[in-house]
Amino acid sequence: MAPRTRRRQPNDLKNVHDRRAGESNRGVENYLTPKEVDDPYEMGSKIIVMRNLRDDPLAWMHSRKVIDEAQYQGGLAFQIDFETIQAGPKAIDASEPYVDRSFRHRSISAAFSDSLARLNRADRELGQLGASLTRDVLIHGMSIQQIGVARGTGREAELKYIGRRFRECLDCLALVYGFAMPRPSP
C-alpha cells in the first residue's frame, strides 16, 4: 500500500501576520528613523521600515536636517567612488602559483578610472585637512565627537568648528559631483 501524501494548501496572503516591530531596544531610539521602501510581498505598494543610523554619520546628519539633500548626495557619491576604488586592481598575489611565466593582464575599468579622477579632483578641492576630515566621517564612520577626541580636543567650540568645516567639505563635494551649482560671483 502506497503512503498517503498530504496536499499542500496555497499561501493565503490575506492572513499574513503584521511585520512591523512593536518595540526597539533601549538606547537605540536616537539612531532609528522611518524610511519608506517598496513592499517585497505586494507589487506597487510601500511599507515603512526603521533604519538604524548608528554606523552612518552622513545619514544621521541628513535625517536630523543638519545637512541638506545636495550635501547628502555629494557625500554618498564620494562613498560610492571610494568603494569602487577599493574593489579595483590589486597588487600581485605571491601566494598564487607562478605557472609557465604567463602574465595575466588586469585591465582597469572605465568606472575605476572615472572614480579615481573624481576622487583626485575632490582631494584637490578639499585640501589636506578637508580630505582627511571627509575620509574620517564618510569612510571610517567617525562622528564629530570621535574626530575631536582623535585630534586631541573635546571643547565645544572646537567641535562646532569641526562640524562647520565638515559641512563646508560636503558643500565642496556637492559641487564636485554636480549636485549643486557654484555661487555667482558679485
Coordinates of N, CA and C in Angstrom, one line a residue:
M1 N 0.8 -1.2 0.0 CA 0.0 0.0 0.0 C 0.9 1.2 0.0
A2 N 0.6 2.2 -0.9 CA 1.4 3.4 -1.0 C 1.1 4.3 0.1
P3 N 2.2 5.1 0.6 CA 2.0 6.0 1.7 C 1.1 7.2 1.2
R4 N 0.3 7.6 2.1 CA -0.7 8.7 1.8 C 0.1 10.0 1.8
T5 N -0.1 10.8 0.7 CA 0.6 12.1 0.7 C -0.4 13.2 1.1
R6 N 0.2 14.2 1.7 CA -0.6 15.3 2.2 C -0.5 16.4 1.2
R7 N -1.6 17.0 0.8 CA -1.7 18.0 -0.2 C -1.3 19.4 0.5
R8 N -0.5 20.2 -0.2 CA -0.2 21.5 0.4 C -1.2 22.5 0.0
Q9 N -1.6 23.3 0.9 CA -2.5 24.4 0.7 C -1.8 25.6 0.2
P10 N -2.3 26.3 -0.8 CA -1.6 27.5 -1.3 C -1.6 28.6 -0.2
N11 N -0.5 29.4 -0.3 CA -0.4 30.5 0.7 C -1.5 31.5 0.5
D12 N -2.1 31.9 1.6 CA -3.1 32.9 1.6 C -2.5 34.2 2.1
L13 N -2.2 35.2 1.2 CA -1.5 36.4 1.6 C -2.4 37.3 2.4
K14 N -3.7 37.1 2.5 CA -4.6 37.9 3.3 C -4.4 37.7 4.8
N15 N -3.8 36.5 5.1 CA -3.6 36.2 6.5 C -2.2 36.3 7.0
V16 N -1.4 37.1 6.3 CA 0.0 37.3 6.7 C 0.0 38.1 8.0
H17 N 0.9 37.8 8.8 CA 1.0 38.5 10.1 C 1.6 39.9 10.0
D18 N 1.4 40.7 11.0 CA 1.9 42.1 11.0 C 3.4 42.0 11.1
R19 N 4.1 42.6 10.1 CA 5.6 42.5 10.1 C 6.2 43.7 10.8
R20 N 5.4 44.6 11.4 CA 6.0 45.8 12.0 C 6.5 45.5 13.4
A21 N 7.6 46.1 13.7 CA 8.2 45.9 15.1 C 7.4 46.7 16.1
G22 N 7.2 46.1 17.2 CA 6.4 46.9 18.2 C 7.3 47.7 19.1
E23 N 8.5 47.2 19.4 CA 9.4 47.9 20.3 C 10.8 47.9 19.7
S24 N 11.7 48.7 20.3 CA 13.1 48.7 19.9 C 13.9 48.6 21.2
N25 N 15.1 48.3 21.0 CA 16.0 48.2 22.2 C 16.2 49.5 22.8
R26 N 16.4 49.5 24.1 CA 16.7 50.8 24.8 C 18.0 51.4 24.4
G27 N 18.1 52.7 24.1 CA 19.3 53.3 23.7 C 19.4 53.5 22.2
V28 N 18.6 52.8 21.5 CA 18.7 52.8 20.0 C 17.7 53.8 19.4
E29 N 16.8 54.3 20.2 CA 15.7 55.2 19.7 C 16.3 56.4 19.0
N30 N 17.5 56.9 19.5 CA 18.1 58.1 18.9 C 18.7 57.9 17.5
Y31 N 18.9 56.6 17.2 CA 19.5 56.3 15.9 C 18.5 55.7 14.9
L32 N 17.3 55.6 15.3 CA 16.3 55.0 14.3 C 15.5 56.1 13.6
T33 N 15.3 55.9 12.4 CA 14.5 56.8 11.6 C 13.6 56.0 10.6
P34 N 12.3 56.5 10.4 CA 11.5 55.7 9.5 C 11.9 56.0 8.0
K35 N 11.7 55.0 7.2 CA 12.0 55.2 5.8 C 11.0 54.4 5.0
E36 N 10.5 54.9 3.9 CA 9.5 54.3 3.1 C 10.2 53.5 2.0
V37 N 9.9 52.2 1.8 CA 10.5 51.4 0.8 C 9.5 50.6 0.1
D38 N 9.8 49.9 -1.0 CA 8.9 49.1 -1.7 C 8.6 47.8 -0.9
D39 N 7.4 47.4 -0.9 CA 7.0 46.2 -0.2 C 7.4 44.9 -1.0
P40 N 8.2 44.0 -0.5 CA 8.6 42.9 -1.2 C 7.5 41.9 -1.5
Y41 N 6.4 41.9 -0.8 CA 5.3 41.0 -0.9 C 4.2 41.4 -1.8
E42 N 4.0 42.8 -2.0 CA 2.9 43.3 -2.8 C 3.5 44.3 -3.8
M43 N 3.3 44.0 -5.1 CA 3.9 44.8 -6.1 C 3.2 46.2 -6.1
G44 N 4.0 47.3 -6.1 CA 3.5 48.6 -6.2 C 3.1 49.3 -4.9
S45 N 3.2 48.5 -3.8 CA 2.8 49.1 -2.5 C 4.1 49.5 -1.8
K46 N 4.0 50.3 -0.8 CA 5.1 50.8 0.0 C 4.9 50.4 1.5
I47 N 6.0 50.2 2.2 CA 5.9 50.0 3.6 C 6.9 50.9 4.3
I48 N 6.7 51.1 5.6 CA 7.7 52.0 6.3 C 8.5 51.1 7.2
V49 N 9.8 51.2 7.1 CA 10.8 50.4 7.9 C 11.6 51.4 8.7
M50 N 12.2 50.8 9.8 CA 13.0 51.6 10.6 C 14.5 51.4 10.2
R51 N 15.2 52.5 9.9 CA 16.6 52.4 9.5 C 17.5 52.8 10.7
N52 N 18.5 52.0 11.0 CA 19.4 52.2 12.0 C 20.6 53.1 11.5
L53 N 20.8 54.3 12.1 CA 21.8 55.2 11.6 C 23.0 55.3 12.5
R54 N 23.1 54.3 13.4 CA 24.2 54.4 14.3 C 25.6 54.4 13.7
D55 N 25.8 53.6 12.6 CA 27.1 53.5 12.0 C 27.2 54.3 10.7
D56 N 26.3 55.2 10.5 CA 26.3 56.0 9.3 C 26.1 57.5 9.6
P57 N 27.2 58.2 10.0 CA 27.0 59.6 10.4 C 26.4 60.5 9.3
L58 N 26.7 60.2 8.1 CA 26.1 61.1 7.0 C 24.6 61.0 7.0
A59 N 24.1 59.8 7.0 CA 22.6 59.6 7.0 C 22.0 60.2 8.3
W60 N 22.7 60.0 9.4 CA 22.2 60.6 10.7 C 22.1 62.1 10.6
M61 N 23.1 62.8 10.0 CA 23.1 64.2 9.8 C 21.9 64.6 8.9
H62 N 21.7 63.8 7.9 CA 20.7 64.1 6.9 C 19.3 64.0 7.5
S63 N 19.1 62.9 8.3 CA 17.8 62.7 9.0 C 17.5 63.7 10.0
R64 N 18.5 64.3 10.6 CA 18.3 65.4 11.6 C 18.3 66.8 11.0
K65 N 18.4 66.9 9.7 CA 18.3 68.1 9.0 C 19.6 69.0 9.3
V66 N 20.7 68.4 9.6 CA 21.9 69.1 9.8 C 22.5 69.5 8.5
I67 N 22.4 68.6 7.5 CA 22.8 68.8 6.1 C 21.7 68.7 5.2
D68 N 21.8 69.3 4.0 CA 20.7 69.3 3.0 C 20.9 68.2 2.1
E69 N 20.0 68.1 1.1 CA 20.0 66.9 0.2 C 21.2 66.9 -0.7
A70 N 21.6 68.1 -1.2 CA 22.8 68.2 -2.1 C 24.1 67.7 -1.4
Q71 N 24.2 68.1 -0.1 CA 25.4 67.7 0.7 C 25.3 66.2 0.9
Y72 N 24.1 65.7 1.2 CA 24.0 64.2 1.4 C 24.3 63.4 0.1
Q73 N 23.8 63.9 -1.0 CA 24.1 63.2 -2.3 C 25.6 63.2 -2.6
G74 N 26.2 64.4 -2.4 CA 27.6 64.5 -2.6 C 28.4 63.6 -1.8
G75 N 28.1 63.4 -0.5 CA 28.8 62.5 0.4 C 28.6 61.1 0.0
L76 N 27.3 60.7 -0.5 CA 27.1 59.4 -0.9 C 27.9 59.1 -2.2
A77 N 28.0 60.0 -3.1 CA 28.7 59.8 -4.3 C 30.2 59.6 -4.0
F78 N 30.7 60.3 -3.0 CA 32.1 60.2 -2.6 C 32.3 58.7 -2.0
Q79 N 31.4 58.3 -1.2 CA 31.5 56.9 -0.7 C 31.4 55.9 -1.8
I80 N 30.6 56.0 -2.7 CA 30.5 55.1 -3.8 C 31.8 55.0 -4.7
D81 N 32.3 56.2 -4.9 CA 33.6 56.2 -5.7 C 34.7 55.6 -4.9
F82 N 34.8 55.8 -3.6 CA 35.8 55.2 -2.8 C 35.6 53.7 -2.8
E83 N 34.4 53.2 -2.7 CA 34.2 51.7 -2.7 C 34.6 51.1 -4.1
T84 N 34.4 51.9 -5.2 CA 34.8 51.4 -6.5 C 36.3 51.3 -6.6
I85 N 37.0 52.3 -6.0 CA 38.4 52.2 -6.0 C 38.9 51.1 -5.2
Q86 N 38.3 50.8 -4.0 CA 38.7 49.7 -3.2 C 38.6 48.3 -3.9
A87 N 37.6 48.2 -4.8 CA 37.4 47.0 -5.5 C 38.2 46.9 -6.7
G88 N 39.0 47.8 -7.0 CA 39.8 47.9 -8.3 C 40.9 46.9 -8.3
P89 N 41.9 47.2 -9.1 CA 43.1 46.3 -9.3 C 43.8 46.1 -8.0
K90 N 44.3 44.9 -7.8 CA 45.1 44.6 -6.6 C 46.5 44.3 -6.9
A91 N 47.3 44.3 -5.9 CA 48.8 44.0 -6.1 C 48.9 42.5 -6.5
I92 N 50.1 42.2 -6.9 CA 50.4 40.8 -7.2 C 50.3 39.9 -6.0
D93 N 49.6 38.8 -6.1 CA 49.5 37.9 -5.0 C 50.6 36.8 -5.1
A94 N 51.5 36.9 -4.1 CA 52.6 36.0 -4.1 C 52.2 34.6 -3.8
S95 N 51.0 34.4 -3.2 CA 50.6 33.0 -2.8 C 50.1 32.3 -4.0
E96 N 49.7 33.0 -5.1 CA 49.3 32.3 -6.3 C 50.5 31.6 -7.0
P97 N 50.3 30.4 -7.6 CA 51.4 29.8 -8.3 C 51.9 30.5 -9.5
Y98 N 53.2 30.5 -9.7 CA 53.8 31.1 -10.9 C 53.8 30.0 -12.0
V99 N 53.0 30.1 -12.9 CA 52.8 29.0 -13.9 C 53.3 29.5 -15.3
D100 N 54.2 28.8 -15.9 CA 54.7 28.9 -17.2 C 55.0 30.4 -17.6
R101 N 55.4 31.2 -16.7 CA 55.8 32.6 -16.9 C 54.7 33.4 -17.6
S102 N 53.5 33.0 -17.5 CA 52.4 33.8 -18.1 C 52.1 35.0 -17.3
F103 N 51.6 36.0 -17.9 CA 51.2 37.2 -17.2 C 49.8 37.5 -17.5
R104 N 49.0 37.5 -16.5 CA 47.5 37.8 -16.7 C 47.3 39.3 -16.6
H105 N 46.9 39.9 -17.7 CA 46.8 41.3 -17.7 C 45.4 41.7 -17.1
R106 N 45.5 42.5 -16.1 CA 44.2 43.0 -15.5 C 44.0 44.4 -15.9
S107 N 43.0 44.6 -16.7 CA 42.7 45.9 -17.3 C 41.9 46.7 -16.2
I108 N 42.1 48.0 -16.3 CA 41.4 48.9 -15.4 C 40.1 49.3 -16.1
S109 N 39.0 49.2 -15.4 CA 37.7 49.5 -16.0 C 37.5 51.0 -16.1
A110 N 36.6 51.4 -16.9 CA 36.2 52.8 -17.1 C 35.7 53.4 -15.8
A111 N 34.9 52.5 -15.1 CA 34.3 53.0 -13.8 C 35.4 53.3 -12.8
F112 N 36.4 52.4 -12.8 CA 37.6 52.7 -11.8 C 38.3 54.0 -12.2
S113 N 38.6 54.2 -13.4 CA 39.3 55.4 -13.8 C 38.5 56.7 -13.6
D114 N 37.2 56.6 -13.9 CA 36.3 57.7 -13.6 C 36.2 58.0 -12.1
S115 N 36.1 57.0 -11.3 CA 36.0 57.2 -9.8 C 37.3 57.8 -9.3
L116 N 38.4 57.3 -9.8 CA 39.7 57.8 -9.4 C 39.9 59.3 -9.8
A117 N 39.5 59.7 -11.0 CA 39.6 61.1 -11.4 C 38.7 62.0 -10.5
R118 N 37.5 61.5 -10.2 CA 36.6 62.3 -9.3 C 37.2 62.4 -7.9
L119 N 37.7 61.3 -7.4 CA 38.3 61.4 -6.1 C 39.5 62.3 -6.0
N120 N 40.4 62.3 -7.1 CA 41.5 63.2 -7.1 C 41.1 64.6 -7.2
R121 N 40.0 64.9 -8.0 CA 39.5 66.3 -8.1 C 39.0 66.7 -6.7
A122 N 38.2 65.8 -6.0 CA 37.7 66.1 -4.7 C 38.8 66.4 -3.7
D123 N 39.9 65.6 -3.8 CA 41.0 65.8 -2.8 C 41.6 67.2 -3.1
R124 N 41.8 67.6 -4.4 CA 42.4 68.9 -4.7 C 41.5 70.0 -4.2
E125 N 40.2 69.9 -4.4 CA 39.2 70.9 -4.0 C 39.1 71.0 -2.4
L126 N 39.2 69.9 -1.7 CA 39.0 69.9 -0.3 C 40.3 70.3 0.4
G127 N 41.4 70.1 -0.1 CA 42.6 70.4 0.6 C 43.0 69.3 1.5
Q128 N 44.2 69.4 2.2 CA 44.6 68.3 3.0 C 43.8 68.1 4.2
L129 N 43.4 69.1 5.0 CA 42.6 69.0 6.2 C 41.2 68.5 5.8
G130 N 40.6 69.1 4.8 CA 39.3 68.7 4.4 C 39.2 67.3 3.9
A131 N 40.2 66.9 3.1 CA 40.2 65.5 2.7 C 40.3 64.5 3.8
S132 N 41.1 64.8 4.8 CA 41.3 64.0 6.0 C 40.0 63.9 6.8
L133 N 39.4 65.1 7.0 CA 38.1 65.1 7.7 C 37.0 64.4 7.0
T134 N 37.0 64.5 5.7 CA 35.9 63.8 4.9 C 36.1 62.3 5.0
R135 N 37.3 61.9 4.9 CA 37.5 60.4 4.9 C 37.2 59.9 6.3
D136 N 37.6 60.6 7.4 CA 37.2 60.2 8.7 C 35.7 60.0 8.9
V137 N 34.9 60.9 8.4 CA 33.5 60.7 8.6 C 32.9 59.8 7.6
L138 N 33.2 60.0 6.3 CA 32.5 59.2 5.3 C 33.0 57.8 5.1
I139 N 34.3 57.6 5.3 CA 34.9 56.2 5.0 C 35.0 55.5 6.3
H140 N 35.5 56.1 7.4 CA 35.7 55.4 8.6 C 34.5 55.5 9.6
G141 N 33.5 56.3 9.2 CA 32.3 56.3 10.0 C 32.4 57.0 11.4
M142 N 33.4 57.9 11.5 CA 33.6 58.6 12.8 C 32.6 59.7 12.9
S143 N 32.1 60.0 14.2 CA 31.3 61.1 14.4 C 32.2 62.3 14.7
I144 N 31.6 63.5 14.8 CA 32.4 64.7 15.0 C 33.0 64.6 16.4
Q145 N 32.3 64.1 17.4 CA 32.9 63.9 18.7 C 34.1 63.0 18.7
Q146 N 34.0 61.9 17.9 CA 35.2 61.0 17.8 C 36.3 61.6 17.1
I147 N 36.1 62.4 16.1 CA 37.2 63.1 15.4 C 37.9 64.1 16.4
G148 N 37.1 64.8 17.2 CA 37.6 65.7 18.2 C 38.5 65.0 19.2
V149 N 38.1 63.9 19.7 CA 38.9 63.1 20.6 C 40.1 62.6 19.9
A150 N 40.0 62.1 18.7 CA 41.2 61.6 18.0 C 42.2 62.7 17.7
R151 N 41.8 63.9 17.6 CA 42.7 65.0 17.3 C 43.1 65.8 18.5
G152 N 42.7 65.3 19.7 CA 43.1 65.8 21.0 C 42.3 67.0 21.4
T153 N 41.1 67.1 21.1 CA 40.3 68.2 21.6 C 38.9 67.7 21.9
G154 N 38.2 68.3 22.8 CA 36.9 67.9 23.2 C 36.1 69.1 23.5
R155 N 36.7 70.3 23.4 CA 35.9 71.5 23.8 C 34.8 71.8 22.8
E156 N 33.7 72.3 23.2 CA 32.5 72.5 22.4 C 32.8 73.5 21.2
A157 N 33.6 74.5 21.4 CA 33.8 75.5 20.3 C 34.6 74.8 19.2
E158 N 35.6 73.9 19.6 CA 36.4 73.2 18.6 C 35.6 72.2 17.9
L159 N 34.7 71.5 18.6 CA 33.8 70.5 17.9 C 32.8 71.2 17.0
K160 N 32.4 72.4 17.3 CA 31.5 73.2 16.4 C 32.3 73.6 15.2
Y161 N 33.5 73.9 15.3 CA 34.4 74.3 14.2 C 34.5 73.0 13.2
I162 N 34.8 71.9 13.8 CA 34.9 70.7 13.0 C 33.6 70.4 12.3
G163 N 32.5 70.5 12.9 CA 31.2 70.3 12.3 C 31.0 71.3 11.1
R164 N 31.3 72.6 11.4 CA 31.1 73.6 10.3 C 32.1 73.3 9.1
R165 N 33.3 72.9 9.5 CA 34.3 72.5 8.4 C 33.8 71.3 7.6
F166 N 33.3 70.3 8.3 CA 32.8 69.2 7.6 C 31.6 69.5 6.6
R167 N 30.7 70.4 7.1 CA 29.6 70.8 6.2 C 30.2 71.6 5.0
E168 N 31.2 72.4 5.2 CA 31.9 73.0 4.1 C 32.5 72.0 3.1
C169 N 33.0 70.9 3.6 CA 33.6 69.9 2.8 C 32.4 69.2 2.0
L170 N 31.3 69.0 2.6 CA 30.1 68.4 1.9 C 29.6 69.4 0.8
D171 N 29.7 70.7 1.1 CA 29.3 71.7 0.0 C 30.3 71.5 -1.2
C172 N 31.6 71.3 -0.9 CA 32.6 71.2 -1.9 C 32.3 69.9 -2.7
L173 N 32.0 68.8 -2.0 CA 31.7 67.5 -2.7 C 30.4 67.7 -3.6
A174 N 29.4 68.4 -3.1 CA 28.2 68.6 -3.9 C 28.5 69.4 -5.2
L175 N 29.5 70.3 -5.1 CA 29.9 71.0 -6.3 C 30.7 70.1 -7.3
V176 N 31.6 69.3 -6.7 CA 32.4 68.4 -7.5 C 31.6 67.3 -8.2
Y177 N 30.6 66.8 -7.5 CA 29.8 65.7 -8.1 C 28.6 66.3 -8.9
G178 N 28.4 67.6 -8.9 CA 27.3 68.2 -9.7 C 26.0 68.2 -9.1
F179 N 25.9 68.1 -7.8 CA 24.6 68.2 -7.1 C 24.2 69.6 -6.7
A180 N 25.2 70.5 -6.8 CA 24.9 71.9 -6.5 C 25.6 72.8 -7.6
M181 N 25.2 74.0 -7.7 CA 25.8 75.0 -8.6 C 26.6 75.9 -7.8
P182 N 27.7 76.4 -8.4 CA 28.6 77.3 -7.7 C 27.8 78.7 -7.6
R183 N 28.2 79.3 -6.5 CA 27.6 80.6 -6.2 C 28.1 81.7 -7.2
P184 N 27.2 82.5 -7.7 CA 27.6 83.5 -8.7 C 28.5 84.5 -8.0
S185 N 29.5 85.0 -8.7 CA 30.4 86.0 -8.1 C 29.8 87.3 -8.3
P186 N 30.0 88.2 -7.3 CA 29.4 89.6 -7.4 C 30.0 90.4 -8.4

